[in-house]
Every structure is written in C-alpha cells, then in structure tokens.
Coordinates of C-alpha atoms in Angstrom, one line a residue:
Chain A
M1 CA 48.8 99.6 -85.6
N2 CA 47.9 101.9 -88.5
S3 CA 50.4 104.2 -90.1
R4 CA 49.0 107.4 -88.5
K5 CA 49.3 105.9 -85.0
K6 CA 52.8 104.7 -85.9
R7 CA 53.8 108.1 -87.1
Y8 CA 52.4 109.7 -83.9
W9 CA 54.5 107.4 -81.7
F10 CA 57.5 107.9 -83.8
F11 CA 57.2 111.7 -83.2
Q12 CA 56.3 111.3 -79.6
L13 CA 59.2 108.9 -78.6
G14 CA 61.6 110.6 -81.0
G15 CA 60.8 114.0 -79.6
W16 CA 61.3 113.0 -76.0
S17 CA 64.5 111.2 -76.9
V18 CA 65.8 114.4 -78.5
W19 CA 64.8 116.2 -75.3
A20 CA 66.6 113.8 -73.1
L21 CA 69.7 113.9 -75.3
T22 CA 69.7 117.7 -75.2
M23 CA 69.5 117.6 -71.4
L24 CA 72.4 115.2 -71.2
F25 CA 74.4 117.3 -73.6
F26 CA 74.0 120.5 -71.6
A27 CA 74.6 118.7 -68.3
Y28 CA 77.8 117.3 -69.8
L29 CA 78.7 120.7 -71.2
F30 CA 78.4 122.5 -67.8
E31 CA 79.3 119.8 -65.3
R32 CA 81.8 117.8 -67.4
E33 CA 80.2 114.7 -66.0
V34 CA 76.9 113.0 -65.9
S35 CA 75.8 111.2 -62.8
V36 CA 73.7 108.1 -62.6
L37 CA 71.2 110.1 -60.5
F38 CA 70.9 112.6 -63.3
L39 CA 70.2 109.8 -65.8
Y40 CA 67.4 108.5 -63.5
R41 CA 65.9 112.0 -63.2
C42 CA 65.9 112.3 -67.0
L43 CA 64.3 108.9 -67.4
F44 CA 61.5 109.8 -65.0
A45 CA 61.1 113.2 -66.7
V46 CA 60.7 111.5 -70.0
V47 CA 58.3 108.8 -68.8
L48 CA 56.2 111.5 -67.0
G49 CA 56.4 113.8 -70.0
I50 CA 55.1 111.1 -72.3
F51 CA 52.3 110.3 -69.8
F52 CA 51.2 113.9 -69.4
T53 CA 51.4 114.8 -73.1
Q54 CA 49.3 111.7 -73.8
L55 CA 46.9 113.1 -71.3
L56 CA 47.0 116.5 -73.1
R57 CA 46.4 114.8 -76.4
A58 CA 43.4 112.9 -75.0
V59 CA 41.9 116.1 -73.8
I60 CA 42.4 117.8 -77.2
I61 CA 40.9 114.9 -79.0
R62 CA 38.1 114.4 -76.5
F63 CA 36.9 118.0 -76.9
N64 CA 37.8 118.3 -80.5
W65 CA 40.1 121.3 -80.1
L66 CA 41.8 120.7 -83.4
Q67 CA 38.7 122.0 -85.2
M68 CA 38.0 124.8 -82.8
P69 CA 38.7 128.4 -83.9
I70 CA 42.1 129.6 -82.6
E71 CA 40.7 132.4 -80.5
K72 CA 38.5 130.0 -78.6
V73 CA 41.1 127.2 -78.2
I74 CA 44.0 129.3 -76.9
P75 CA 42.5 130.2 -73.5
R76 CA 41.3 126.7 -73.0
L77 CA 44.7 125.2 -73.8
I78 CA 46.5 127.6 -71.5
L79 CA 44.3 126.6 -68.6
V80 CA 44.7 122.9 -69.3
M81 CA 48.4 123.3 -69.7
L82 CA 48.7 125.2 -66.4
V83 CA 46.9 122.4 -64.6
I84 CA 48.9 119.6 -66.4
S85 CA 52.2 121.2 -65.9
S86 CA 51.5 121.7 -62.2
V87 CA 50.5 118.1 -61.8
Y88 CA 53.5 117.1 -63.9
T89 CA 55.8 119.1 -61.7
I90 CA 54.3 117.8 -58.4
S91 CA 54.6 114.2 -59.5
Q92 CA 58.1 114.8 -60.8
M93 CA 59.2 116.4 -57.5
T94 CA 57.5 113.7 -55.4
I95 CA 59.3 111.0 -57.3
V96 CA 62.6 112.8 -57.0
E97 CA 62.2 113.3 -53.3
A98 CA 60.8 109.8 -52.6
L99 CA 63.6 108.0 -54.4
N100 CA 66.1 110.5 -53.2
L101 CA 67.4 111.2 -56.6
S102 CA 68.8 114.7 -56.1
E103 CA 72.5 114.7 -55.5
K104 CA 73.6 118.0 -53.9
V105 CA 72.5 119.5 -50.7
R106 CA 70.4 122.2 -52.1
D107 CA 70.7 125.9 -51.4
P108 CA 68.4 126.3 -48.5
K109 CA 67.1 129.6 -50.0
L110 CA 65.5 127.5 -52.8
N111 CA 62.6 126.5 -50.7
I112 CA 60.1 124.0 -51.9
G113 CA 57.6 126.7 -53.3
R114 CA 60.3 128.3 -55.5
R115 CA 61.5 125.0 -56.8
F116 CA 58.0 124.1 -57.7
L117 CA 57.5 127.3 -59.5
L118 CA 60.8 127.1 -61.5
N119 CA 60.1 123.4 -62.5
S120 CA 56.6 124.3 -63.5
V121 CA 57.8 127.0 -65.8
D122 CA 60.2 124.6 -67.4
N123 CA 57.6 121.9 -67.8
F124 CA 55.1 124.4 -69.2
I125 CA 57.6 125.4 -71.8
F126 CA 58.3 121.8 -72.8
L127 CA 54.6 121.2 -73.1
T128 CA 54.2 124.3 -75.2
V129 CA 56.9 123.1 -77.6
W130 CA 55.2 119.7 -77.7
L131 CA 51.8 121.4 -78.4
L132 CA 53.2 123.6 -81.2
I133 CA 54.7 120.5 -82.9
Y134 CA 51.4 118.7 -82.5
Y135 CA 49.4 121.5 -84.0
A136 CA 51.8 122.2 -86.8
Y137 CA 51.7 118.6 -87.8
H138 CA 47.9 118.5 -87.9
Y139 CA 47.9 121.8 -89.8
F140 CA 50.1 120.5 -92.6
E141 CA 48.2 117.3 -92.7
R142 CA 45.0 119.1 -93.1
V143 CA 46.3 121.3 -95.9
N144 CA 47.6 118.2 -97.7
K145 CA 44.3 116.5 -97.3
Q146 CA 42.5 119.4 -98.7
Q147 CA 44.7 119.4 -101.8
V148 CA 44.2 115.7 -102.3
D149 CA 40.4 116.2 -101.9
T150 CA 40.4 119.0 -104.5
H151 CA 42.3 116.8 -107.0
R152 CA 39.9 114.0 -106.4
L153 CA 37.0 116.3 -106.9
N154 CA 38.4 117.6 -110.1
A155 CA 38.8 114.1 -111.3
V156 CA 35.2 113.3 -110.5
V157 CA 34.0 116.4 -112.2
K158 CA 36.0 115.7 -115.3
D159 CA 34.7 112.2 -115.4
L160 CA 31.1 113.4 -115.3
E161 CA 31.9 116.0 -118.0
L162 CA 33.3 113.3 -120.2
K163 CA 30.2 111.2 -119.8
T164 CA 28.0 114.1 -120.9
I165 CA 30.3 115.0 -123.7
K166 CA 30.3 111.5 -125.0
S167 CA 26.6 111.4 -125.5
H168 CA 26.4 114.9 -126.7
I169 CA 24.8 115.3 -130.1
N170 CA 24.1 118.8 -131.1
P171 CA 20.4 119.5 -130.6
H172 CA 20.6 122.1 -133.4
F173 CA 21.5 119.2 -135.7
I174 CA 18.7 117.0 -134.6
F175 CA 16.0 119.6 -135.0
N176 CA 17.3 120.8 -138.4
A177 CA 17.4 117.2 -139.6
L178 CA 13.8 116.7 -138.4
N179 CA 12.8 119.8 -140.2
S180 CA 14.4 118.7 -143.5
I181 CA 12.8 115.3 -143.1
R182 CA 9.4 116.8 -142.8
A183 CA 10.0 118.8 -146.0
L184 CA 11.1 115.6 -147.7
V185 CA 8.0 113.6 -146.8
D186 CA 6.2 115.1 -149.7
E187 CA 9.1 115.9 -152.0
N188 CA 11.0 112.6 -151.8
P189 CA 9.3 110.1 -149.5
E190 CA 12.0 107.5 -150.2
R191 CA 14.7 109.8 -149.1
A192 CA 12.7 110.8 -146.1
R193 CA 12.5 107.1 -145.0
T194 CA 16.2 106.6 -145.2
A195 CA 16.8 109.9 -143.4
I196 CA 14.7 108.6 -140.5
T197 CA 16.8 105.5 -140.4
E198 CA 20.0 107.4 -140.4
L199 CA 18.8 109.7 -137.7
S200 CA 17.7 106.9 -135.5
N201 CA 21.1 105.2 -136.0
I202 CA 22.9 108.2 -134.8
L203 CA 20.7 108.7 -131.8
R204 CA 20.9 105.0 -130.8
N205 CA 24.7 105.1 -131.1
S206 CA 25.1 108.2 -129.1
M207 CA 23.1 106.7 -126.3
Q208 CA 25.1 103.5 -126.4
A209 CA 28.4 105.4 -126.5
E210 CA 28.1 106.2 -122.9
K211 CA 28.5 102.6 -121.9
M212 CA 31.6 101.8 -123.9
E213 CA 35.2 102.7 -123.6
T214 CA 36.1 102.1 -127.2
V215 CA 34.4 100.9 -130.4
P216 CA 35.9 99.6 -133.6
L217 CA 36.5 102.4 -136.1
E218 CA 34.1 100.7 -138.5
N219 CA 31.2 101.4 -136.1
E220 CA 32.2 104.9 -135.6
L221 CA 32.5 105.4 -139.3
N222 CA 29.0 104.2 -139.9
I223 CA 27.6 106.8 -137.6
V224 CA 29.7 109.5 -139.3
K225 CA 28.5 108.4 -142.7
D226 CA 24.8 108.6 -141.5
Y227 CA 25.5 111.9 -140.0
L228 CA 27.1 113.3 -143.2
A229 CA 24.3 111.9 -145.3
L230 CA 21.8 113.9 -143.2
E231 CA 23.9 117.0 -143.4
Q232 CA 24.1 116.6 -147.1
M233 CA 20.3 116.4 -147.2
R234 CA 20.3 119.8 -145.5
F235 CA 23.2 121.5 -147.3
E236 CA 22.6 119.7 -150.6
E237 CA 25.2 120.7 -153.2
R238 CA 27.0 122.9 -150.6
L239 CA 28.6 119.9 -148.9
K240 CA 31.1 117.6 -150.5
V241 CA 32.2 114.5 -148.6
D242 CA 35.3 112.4 -149.2
F243 CA 36.5 109.3 -147.4
E244 CA 40.1 107.9 -147.6
I245 CA 40.1 104.9 -145.2
D246 CA 42.7 102.2 -145.0
E247 CA 40.7 99.0 -144.6
D248 CA 43.1 97.5 -142.1
T249 CA 42.3 100.3 -139.7
L250 CA 38.6 99.4 -139.5
D251 CA 39.2 97.1 -136.6
Q252 CA 41.2 99.6 -134.6
P253 CA 39.5 100.6 -131.3
V254 CA 38.6 104.3 -131.1
P255 CA 36.8 106.3 -128.4
P256 CA 33.1 106.4 -129.3
M257 CA 31.7 109.6 -130.7
M258 CA 35.1 111.2 -130.9
L259 CA 35.4 111.2 -134.7
Q260 CA 31.8 112.2 -134.8
T261 CA 32.4 115.2 -132.7
L262 CA 35.2 116.3 -134.9
V263 CA 33.1 115.9 -138.0
E264 CA 30.3 117.9 -136.4
N265 CA 32.8 120.7 -135.6
A266 CA 34.0 120.6 -139.2
I267 CA 30.5 121.2 -140.4
K268 CA 29.6 123.7 -137.8
H269 CA 32.7 125.9 -137.9
G270 CA 33.7 125.2 -141.5
I271 CA 30.9 124.4 -144.0
S272 CA 27.9 126.0 -142.4
K273 CA 29.7 129.4 -142.3
Q274 CA 30.7 129.4 -145.9
V275 CA 28.2 130.8 -148.4
D276 CA 29.4 128.5 -151.1
G277 CA 29.8 125.5 -148.8
G278 CA 32.9 123.3 -148.8
M279 CA 34.2 119.8 -148.4
V280 CA 34.8 117.4 -145.5
K281 CA 37.4 114.7 -145.9
I282 CA 38.0 111.9 -143.5
K283 CA 41.2 109.8 -143.5
S284 CA 42.3 106.9 -141.5
D285 CA 45.7 105.2 -141.9
F286 CA 48.7 103.7 -140.2
N287 CA 51.7 106.0 -139.9
N288 CA 54.9 105.2 -138.0
H289 CA 53.2 102.3 -136.1
Q290 CA 50.5 104.6 -135.0
H291 CA 46.9 105.0 -136.0
E292 CA 46.2 108.3 -137.6
I293 CA 42.7 109.7 -138.0
I294 CA 42.3 113.0 -139.9
V295 CA 39.4 115.3 -140.5
Q296 CA 39.8 118.1 -143.0
N297 CA 37.3 120.8 -143.8
S298 CA 37.3 124.0 -145.9
G299 CA 37.6 127.1 -143.8
R300 CA 40.0 128.7 -141.4
I301 CA 40.5 128.5 -137.7
N302 CA 39.4 131.7 -136.3
G303 CA 40.6 133.2 -133.1
S304 CA 37.7 131.9 -131.2
L305 CA 38.9 128.3 -131.3
H306 CA 39.2 128.2 -127.5
N307 CA 35.8 129.6 -126.7
E308 CA 34.0 127.2 -128.9
G309 CA 36.4 124.5 -128.0
F310 CA 33.9 122.3 -126.1
G311 CA 34.6 119.6 -128.7
I312 CA 38.3 120.3 -128.9
Q313 CA 39.1 120.5 -125.2
S314 CA 37.0 117.4 -124.5
T315 CA 38.7 115.4 -127.3
Q316 CA 42.1 116.3 -125.7
D317 CA 40.9 115.4 -122.2
R318 CA 39.4 112.1 -123.3
L319 CA 42.6 111.1 -125.1
N320 CA 44.7 112.1 -122.1
L321 CA 42.5 110.1 -119.7
M322 CA 42.4 107.0 -121.9
F323 CA 45.9 106.8 -123.4
G324 CA 48.1 109.3 -121.5
D325 CA 50.9 110.5 -123.7
K326 CA 50.5 107.6 -126.2
A327 CA 47.8 109.6 -128.0
K328 CA 47.9 113.0 -129.5
F329 CA 45.4 115.5 -130.9
E330 CA 46.0 118.7 -132.9
I331 CA 44.0 121.0 -135.0
K332 CA 45.5 123.6 -137.3
D333 CA 45.2 125.5 -140.6
I334 CA 47.0 123.7 -143.4
A335 CA 47.5 125.0 -146.9
N336 CA 44.9 127.1 -148.9
N337 CA 41.8 127.4 -146.7
I338 CA 41.8 124.0 -145.1
V339 CA 41.6 123.1 -141.5
E340 CA 42.9 119.8 -140.3
A341 CA 42.2 118.0 -137.1
K342 CA 44.4 115.0 -136.4
I343 CA 44.1 112.2 -133.8
I344 CA 47.0 109.9 -133.3
L345 CA 46.2 106.7 -131.4
P346 CA 48.4 103.8 -130.3
V347 CA 48.0 100.7 -132.5
D348 CA 46.1 97.8 -131.0
E349 CA 47.9 94.7 -132.4
Chain B
M1 CA -5.0 142.9 -146.6
T2 CA -2.2 140.7 -147.9
K3 CA 1.1 140.8 -146.4
R4 CA 4.1 140.4 -148.6
A5 CA 6.7 138.2 -147.1
I6 CA 10.3 137.0 -147.8
I7 CA 11.7 133.7 -146.5
I8 CA 15.4 133.9 -145.7
D9 CA 17.0 130.5 -144.8
D10 CA 20.1 128.8 -146.1
E11 CA 18.4 125.4 -146.5
R12 CA 16.2 124.9 -149.5
L13 CA 14.1 122.2 -147.7
A14 CA 13.5 124.5 -144.7
R15 CA 12.2 127.2 -147.0
N16 CA 10.0 124.8 -148.8
E17 CA 8.6 123.5 -145.6
L18 CA 7.7 127.0 -144.4
K19 CA 6.2 127.9 -147.8
K20 CA 4.1 124.8 -147.6
L21 CA 2.9 125.8 -144.1
L22 CA 2.1 129.3 -145.3
M23 CA -0.1 128.0 -148.0
D24 CA -2.9 127.8 -145.4
Y25 CA -2.7 131.5 -145.0
P26 CA -3.8 133.2 -148.2
E27 CA -3.2 136.6 -146.6
V28 CA 0.5 136.0 -146.5
E29 CA 2.1 136.1 -149.9
V30 CA 5.7 134.9 -150.2
V31 CA 7.2 137.2 -152.8
A32 CA 10.8 136.1 -152.6
E33 CA 13.3 133.8 -151.0
A34 CA 16.9 134.2 -150.1
A35 CA 19.6 131.6 -149.1
N36 CA 22.0 133.9 -147.2
A37 CA 22.2 137.3 -145.6
S38 CA 23.6 139.3 -148.6
E39 CA 20.9 137.9 -150.8
G40 CA 18.5 138.7 -148.1
I41 CA 19.5 142.3 -147.9
E42 CA 19.2 142.6 -151.7
K43 CA 15.7 141.1 -151.7
V44 CA 14.4 143.1 -148.8
E45 CA 15.6 146.3 -150.4
S46 CA 14.0 145.6 -153.7
F47 CA 10.8 144.0 -152.6
Q48 CA 10.2 146.1 -149.4
P49 CA 8.2 143.3 -147.8
D50 CA 5.9 143.7 -144.8
L51 CA 7.3 140.6 -143.1
I52 CA 10.4 138.4 -143.2
F53 CA 10.9 134.9 -141.9
L54 CA 14.5 134.9 -140.9
D55 CA 16.9 132.0 -139.9
I56 CA 19.4 133.1 -137.4
Q57 CA 22.3 130.8 -138.2
M58 CA 23.3 131.3 -141.8
P59 CA 26.6 131.0 -143.7
G60 CA 28.5 134.3 -144.0
K61 CA 26.5 136.6 -141.9
T62 CA 23.9 135.7 -139.2
G63 CA 20.3 136.8 -139.4
F64 CA 21.1 139.4 -136.7
D65 CA 24.0 140.8 -138.7
M66 CA 21.7 141.1 -141.7
L67 CA 19.1 143.0 -139.8
A68 CA 21.7 145.4 -138.5
E69 CA 22.6 146.3 -142.0
L70 CA 19.1 147.2 -143.1
D71 CA 18.1 150.8 -142.9
R72 CA 14.6 149.9 -141.9
S73 CA 13.6 146.6 -140.6
P74 CA 10.3 145.0 -141.7
H75 CA 8.5 142.9 -139.2
V76 CA 10.6 139.8 -138.4
I77 CA 9.6 136.3 -137.3
F78 CA 12.8 134.4 -136.5
T79 CA 13.0 130.7 -137.4
T80 CA 15.6 128.7 -135.7
A81 CA 16.2 125.0 -134.9
Y82 CA 17.6 125.3 -131.5
D83 CA 19.5 128.3 -130.3
E84 CA 19.0 129.3 -126.8
Y85 CA 21.9 131.5 -127.0
A86 CA 20.7 133.5 -129.9
L87 CA 17.2 133.8 -128.4
K88 CA 18.6 135.0 -125.1
A89 CA 20.4 137.8 -127.0
F90 CA 17.0 139.2 -127.6
E91 CA 16.2 142.0 -125.2
V92 CA 12.9 143.1 -126.4
N93 CA 10.1 143.0 -128.9
A94 CA 11.1 140.5 -131.5
L95 CA 7.8 140.0 -133.1
D96 CA 8.1 136.3 -132.6
Y97 CA 10.3 133.3 -133.2
L98 CA 9.4 129.9 -134.5
L99 CA 11.3 126.7 -133.6
K100 CA 11.9 124.4 -136.5
P101 CA 10.2 122.0 -137.2
V102 CA 7.5 124.6 -137.0
E103 CA 4.3 123.7 -135.3
P104 CA 1.3 124.9 -137.3
K105 CA -0.4 126.3 -134.2
R106 CA 2.7 128.4 -133.3
L107 CA 2.8 129.8 -136.8
A108 CA -0.9 130.7 -136.5
D109 CA -0.2 132.5 -133.2
A110 CA 2.7 134.4 -134.7
L111 CA 0.7 135.6 -137.6
H112 CA -2.2 136.5 -135.3
K113 CA 0.2 138.6 -133.2
L114 CA 1.4 140.4 -136.3
D115 CA -2.2 141.3 -137.1
Q116 CA -2.7 142.8 -133.7
V117 CA 0.5 144.9 -134.0
D118 CA -0.7 146.2 -137.3
E119 CA -4.0 147.2 -135.9
K120 CA -2.4 149.0 -133.1
E121 CA -0.2 150.9 -135.4
G122 CA -3.1 151.9 -137.6
L123 CA -1.8 149.9 -140.6
S124 CA 0.7 152.6 -141.3
T125 CA 3.6 150.3 -141.6
T126 CA 1.9 147.8 -143.8
T127 CA 1.7 150.2 -146.7
P128 CA 5.2 150.3 -148.0
T129 CA 6.5 153.8 -147.8
V130 CA 6.5 155.3 -151.3
N131 CA 9.5 157.4 -150.7
R132 CA 12.1 154.9 -149.9
G133 CA 14.6 157.6 -148.9
T134 CA 13.3 158.8 -145.6
L135 CA 12.5 156.8 -142.5
G136 CA 9.2 157.7 -140.8
E137 CA 8.6 157.7 -137.1
V138 CA 6.8 154.4 -137.1
D139 CA 9.6 152.6 -138.9
Q140 CA 11.6 150.3 -136.8
V141 CA 15.3 149.7 -137.0
F142 CA 17.3 146.8 -135.7
V143 CA 20.2 147.7 -133.4
K144 CA 22.9 145.2 -132.5
D145 CA 25.6 146.0 -130.1
G146 CA 27.9 143.1 -129.4
E147 CA 25.7 140.3 -128.0
R148 CA 22.6 142.4 -127.4
C149 CA 19.9 143.3 -130.0
W150 CA 16.9 145.5 -130.1
F151 CA 14.1 146.4 -132.5
V152 CA 13.6 150.1 -131.9
K153 CA 10.9 152.4 -133.3
L154 CA 12.4 155.6 -134.5
S155 CA 9.8 157.5 -132.4
D156 CA 11.4 155.9 -129.3
I157 CA 14.8 157.3 -130.1
R158 CA 15.6 160.6 -128.4
L159 CA 19.1 161.3 -129.6
F160 CA 21.9 160.2 -131.9
E161 CA 25.4 161.1 -131.0
S162 CA 28.4 160.9 -133.3
V163 CA 31.3 158.8 -132.0
G164 CA 33.9 158.7 -134.9
N165 CA 32.4 156.6 -137.7
Y166 CA 29.8 155.3 -135.3
A167 CA 26.6 156.7 -133.9
K168 CA 25.4 156.2 -130.4
V169 CA 21.6 155.6 -130.3
F170 CA 19.8 156.7 -127.2
F171 CA 16.5 155.0 -126.3
G172 CA 15.1 154.0 -123.0
P173 CA 18.0 153.1 -120.7
N174 CA 20.2 151.9 -123.6
K175 CA 22.8 153.6 -125.8
P176 CA 24.3 151.1 -128.2
L177 CA 26.6 152.0 -131.0
I178 CA 25.7 151.4 -134.6
L179 CA 28.0 151.5 -137.6
K180 CA 26.5 154.6 -139.3
S181 CA 27.8 158.1 -139.6
L182 CA 25.7 161.0 -138.3
N183 CA 25.7 162.5 -141.8
A184 CA 24.4 159.3 -143.4
L185 CA 21.7 159.1 -140.7
E186 CA 20.7 162.7 -141.2
E187 CA 20.1 162.0 -144.8
R188 CA 17.8 159.1 -144.1
L189 CA 15.8 160.5 -141.2
D190 CA 12.7 162.5 -141.5
D191 CA 13.7 166.1 -140.9
K192 CA 10.4 167.1 -139.5
V193 CA 11.1 164.8 -136.5
F194 CA 14.8 164.6 -136.3
F195 CA 16.8 167.8 -136.1
R196 CA 20.6 168.2 -136.5
A197 CA 21.4 170.3 -133.4
N198 CA 25.1 170.5 -133.9
R199 CA 28.1 168.7 -135.4
K200 CA 27.7 165.8 -133.0
H201 CA 24.0 165.4 -132.3
I202 CA 20.7 164.7 -133.9
V203 CA 17.7 165.1 -131.6
N204 CA 14.2 163.9 -131.7
L205 CA 12.0 167.1 -131.7
R206 CA 9.2 165.3 -129.9
M207 CA 11.5 164.4 -127.0
I208 CA 12.5 168.0 -126.2
E209 CA 11.3 169.1 -122.8
K210 CA 12.8 172.5 -122.4
V211 CA 14.5 175.1 -124.6
E212 CA 16.8 177.7 -123.1
P213 CA 18.8 180.5 -124.7
Y214 CA 22.5 179.8 -124.6
F215 CA 25.7 181.7 -125.4
N216 CA 26.3 183.4 -128.6
G217 CA 22.7 183.2 -129.9
G218 CA 22.7 179.4 -129.5
L219 CA 20.1 177.3 -127.6
L220 CA 20.2 174.6 -125.0
L221 CA 17.8 171.8 -125.4
E222 CA 16.8 169.5 -122.5
I223 CA 15.7 166.1 -123.7
R224 CA 13.6 163.6 -122.0
G225 CA 15.9 161.6 -119.8
G226 CA 17.9 164.7 -118.8
D227 CA 20.5 165.0 -121.5
K228 CA 21.3 168.6 -122.5
I229 CA 22.2 169.3 -126.0
E230 CA 23.6 172.6 -127.3
V231 CA 22.3 174.0 -130.6
S232 CA 24.8 175.9 -132.6
R233 CA 24.0 179.5 -133.6
R234 CA 23.4 178.6 -137.3
Q235 CA 21.1 175.7 -136.4
A236 CA 19.3 177.7 -133.8
V237 CA 18.0 180.0 -136.5
K238 CA 16.7 177.0 -138.4
F239 CA 15.2 175.6 -135.2
K240 CA 13.3 178.7 -134.4
E241 CA 12.0 178.9 -137.9
M242 CA 10.7 175.3 -137.7
M243 CA 9.2 175.8 -134.3
S244 CA 7.5 179.0 -135.1
L245 CA 5.5 177.4 -137.9

C-alpha cells in the first residue's frame, strides 16, 4: 500500500472512530448509560458510513470532480449526496429493524416517514463533513505540490542558466580580438600568429568548460593568461597585468571559467572605462585553511553593480550550488581606486 | 570631391585597420585620429570634418556621449565590435554602422550611402561652414535622452523650450531634453530661421502655421503640431519687422 493510500485510510478510519466516540460520549452524557444495542447501532452506522463514503469517493474520482470548477461541482455533489444519504438511511433503518436493534417502544407519532427524513438529514450532514475534509485535504495537497513544482522549476532554470553562463565568452571580446589580429597581420605577423593560438585556446576551453564541474587552477590560469595577452594586444600600454600565484594552489580544483569571468569583468568595468587604462592583478593563496583567489583592478564600483551583475550573480550562484556555505564570494572597493573581487573555496587535500 | 574624415577609436590597431581599408578610397582623406571622446571633440572642432568613424565603447565617455556634446554633428559612421544594445538605442537615421572586423563590401556600401545623402542635400553640408558660430538649417545635431538617440536636422526642429538649465527639443513626435540653456542655443542658431519668441521658447519660423494677435500687443503663434506659443510685446515688434521684409 503506498503512503497516499495509507494516509487516506488513516483519515477515513480515524474520522469514523472519532464520530463513533462522539456519539458514545453524548449518549453517555444524556442517558448516563450506554446499552449494548446502542453500540451495535454505532458499529453498523460506522460500517455503512465507511461503505457509502467509499462509494462517494469512487464517484468523485470516476468523474474527476476534484478538478472541476466549484460552481459546476456543487450541484452535482448535492444531487449525489442526496441519493447516497437516502440509500444510506434506508439500509441503516432496514438493518436496525431486521436485527431489532432499537431498544424503546417508539413514540407512535414518529412514523416511518419522519424517521427516515430525520435520519437522512443527520446522515447528509455527516457526509457533508466528510466531504469538506476530503476536499480540504486535496486542496492543501495541491497547493503544496504547486510549491514543490515551482521550486523544482526554478532549480531547472537555474541549472540551465549556469550552463549558458559557464560557456559565456563575451562576443564583444571575440570580435575586437579578431579585428586587432587582422591589423597585426601586416604590422607584426609573428604576434598575429600567437594571437590566433591564444584566441583558439580560449574558445576551446570555454566550450569544454560546459562538460566539467571543476578544473585545476593551473588550466584556468592558462586561459586567463591567454585572455589577458589578447587584451594587452588591444589596449597596449593601457593595460598592466600582474600575477601573484602560490605554486601549491595550482592543483586546487576551481569551477571552470569562473576566474576568467571575473577577469573579464575587471577589464570591462575597470580598465576599458579609464582613459589612462589601469592594472589587473590576480592572486591565489592559502589563507586560514581555505583557498583564496583574488582579482584586483583599478577603478571603482559604481552603483550599477547589480544591473551589470550577470557575472557577479552567476559567480555567487555557482559557488552556492557547488559548495554551499563552504565557499564565499565578495566584491568591494578597497583603498585608492582599486576594486577587489575575492573567491574563497574549500581546500581539496 | 574629397571628404575629410576623422577616426575615433580607443584602440590603435583598430584605427590602423580602418585606415588601411580606407586607402582604397582616395576620396576619403583621414585628417586626424583620436583615442577617446574628449580628444575626439577637440579634433572635430578644430578640423571640422565631413565624416567621422566613431567607436561606441570608449574609455571615459561613450561615442554617444561625445556626439551629444558636439554643437553640430558631422556625418557619422559607427564602428563597433558587437553591441546589439547600443545599436538598438538608435531610433533613426544613423548614417550607418560597421561591425568590426569591417567587411570591405560593407565599408563600400556605407561610403556609397554617404554620397547619396550628399547629393540629396545639394552638397551644402560637405562644404564646411565658414562661419563656425552659427548653425545652418541643414546642420544636424545629435540628441541623446537617456537610452534613446537621434540625429536631427535643425530644419526638422519646430521648437525649443527652456526647462531650467535644459532645453526641450521638439521634433516629430519626440521631445527629448538636452543639456543646453536656451540662451546658449539662441547664440548658436541662425536668427533668420530660429526666433526667440519669449523667455521660454525659441520657434522655427518655417514651422509657423498661424499668427494671431494676442493681449497687450503680443502675438500668438500656432506651430505645426498644434503647440501655441506666445510672443511677448517686445519680441512681437521684432517679429513683425522681420516678417514684413
């Protein structure tokens, strides 16, 4: 039996037990004693109740009334309930009469027709309560399921986003690089040849990055070096580059294209906006048993950080997804016109 | 007729590449180069070129910002590597844009288009205006309002309205703001075409559709598009004088 079915029977049996106990409680309250016959009547009422509510449920499921709009389903339900509660009452009365379960000589004024009517109203009310609980349960379950679905969808969307971000190399960069290379073909053919190699390295790596969770820092640094070499070809003396890498960190796993994205941002938002250019400095070191990667560039964070934050937001998301709270990312202005982006990763022993 | 051109791009290699491509066109003479917007403004003002090749993304100010600072915009061909966003910003009539690396065929088309525009305008813009001070009707200005940009011919502007230190420029369905005071504008505009009607407005005389007398010896001008502008009494005298000639 699956858990949904189990839960249904738990509610069904539990509900009717509560009903029976309530009857007993009131009987005891008013009559100060509970006869064996009363117990029998209760037992039959419960058995019949379960049987007829099962029937009601079968009807609801058969005609898919849970999905039907409320204004359509209510008249149908009332009709079915009237029928079921009548049949319920008739069977109940028949059993009581046949087995002679009623104790007192009844008030003769209560003829059979009135008794039927009174019992039917009672049963109709019980069925209504049952129905309300049934519908309420399904309503909450549906809301819950919708929430879960939304979360799942968000996760899928995020995953897709990450995939596209990972392979994302700014087309602006590619075309500018190609343009510079074309100019170099005459001016400095040797440099043009290396530039083509550098550009193809970057493109190849950005395509492969999609397939990998992490790469050794050394690989990532090689792309960054190629990338910066190409940017230096464009910006010439306007771009100064500096590396400060602890050799022991070269084997540490890093998410592919993450450092590259930060360096691209440093160039795009820092260097390329400054008339006199500036510097980019890349550091990697161990600090407090954590692996720290830092990208500094000249410039200042302007207010628009969040709008342009495709790179920043995605870096944050990727780290979250991969390392949870074991990784950190921050970007801020540090002293005298320098912006610093810092990634802290757990150390892989 | 040779066209005098300036190349404005922050990358030396990109400028070289374009110069090399332009060597096939003896009618285009590159008279200067600039590596950023401020240098660009300086060169444009001193050389008064017929044409500029302008990169959009540059350090400091963008190409758009630079154009908005010029009193009069020469013909502009934008050069950009990949900038959907910037190109979308363009509402109308940029002469053309070239994507880097520039395809020689596209450059030929752009220059050809330029020739056609010149023919249509009767060559009047290709002769640098001797008097640098005033802007003629055929001169175009570059207007940038937030994300949107336009090249506007002065003859298409019907009204300038003062809004604090800014002026609102009315043309077609648009009325963007430019950072220029009405007084500064009045000095630069040709007073045969643009008339200071009152403290707040300068109107294009060719756009007036109706003139009515108004209180106090003033006048009420109805301008194409339906705007009504009051002419102060003092200016009304001047207006009548000009019109009676």
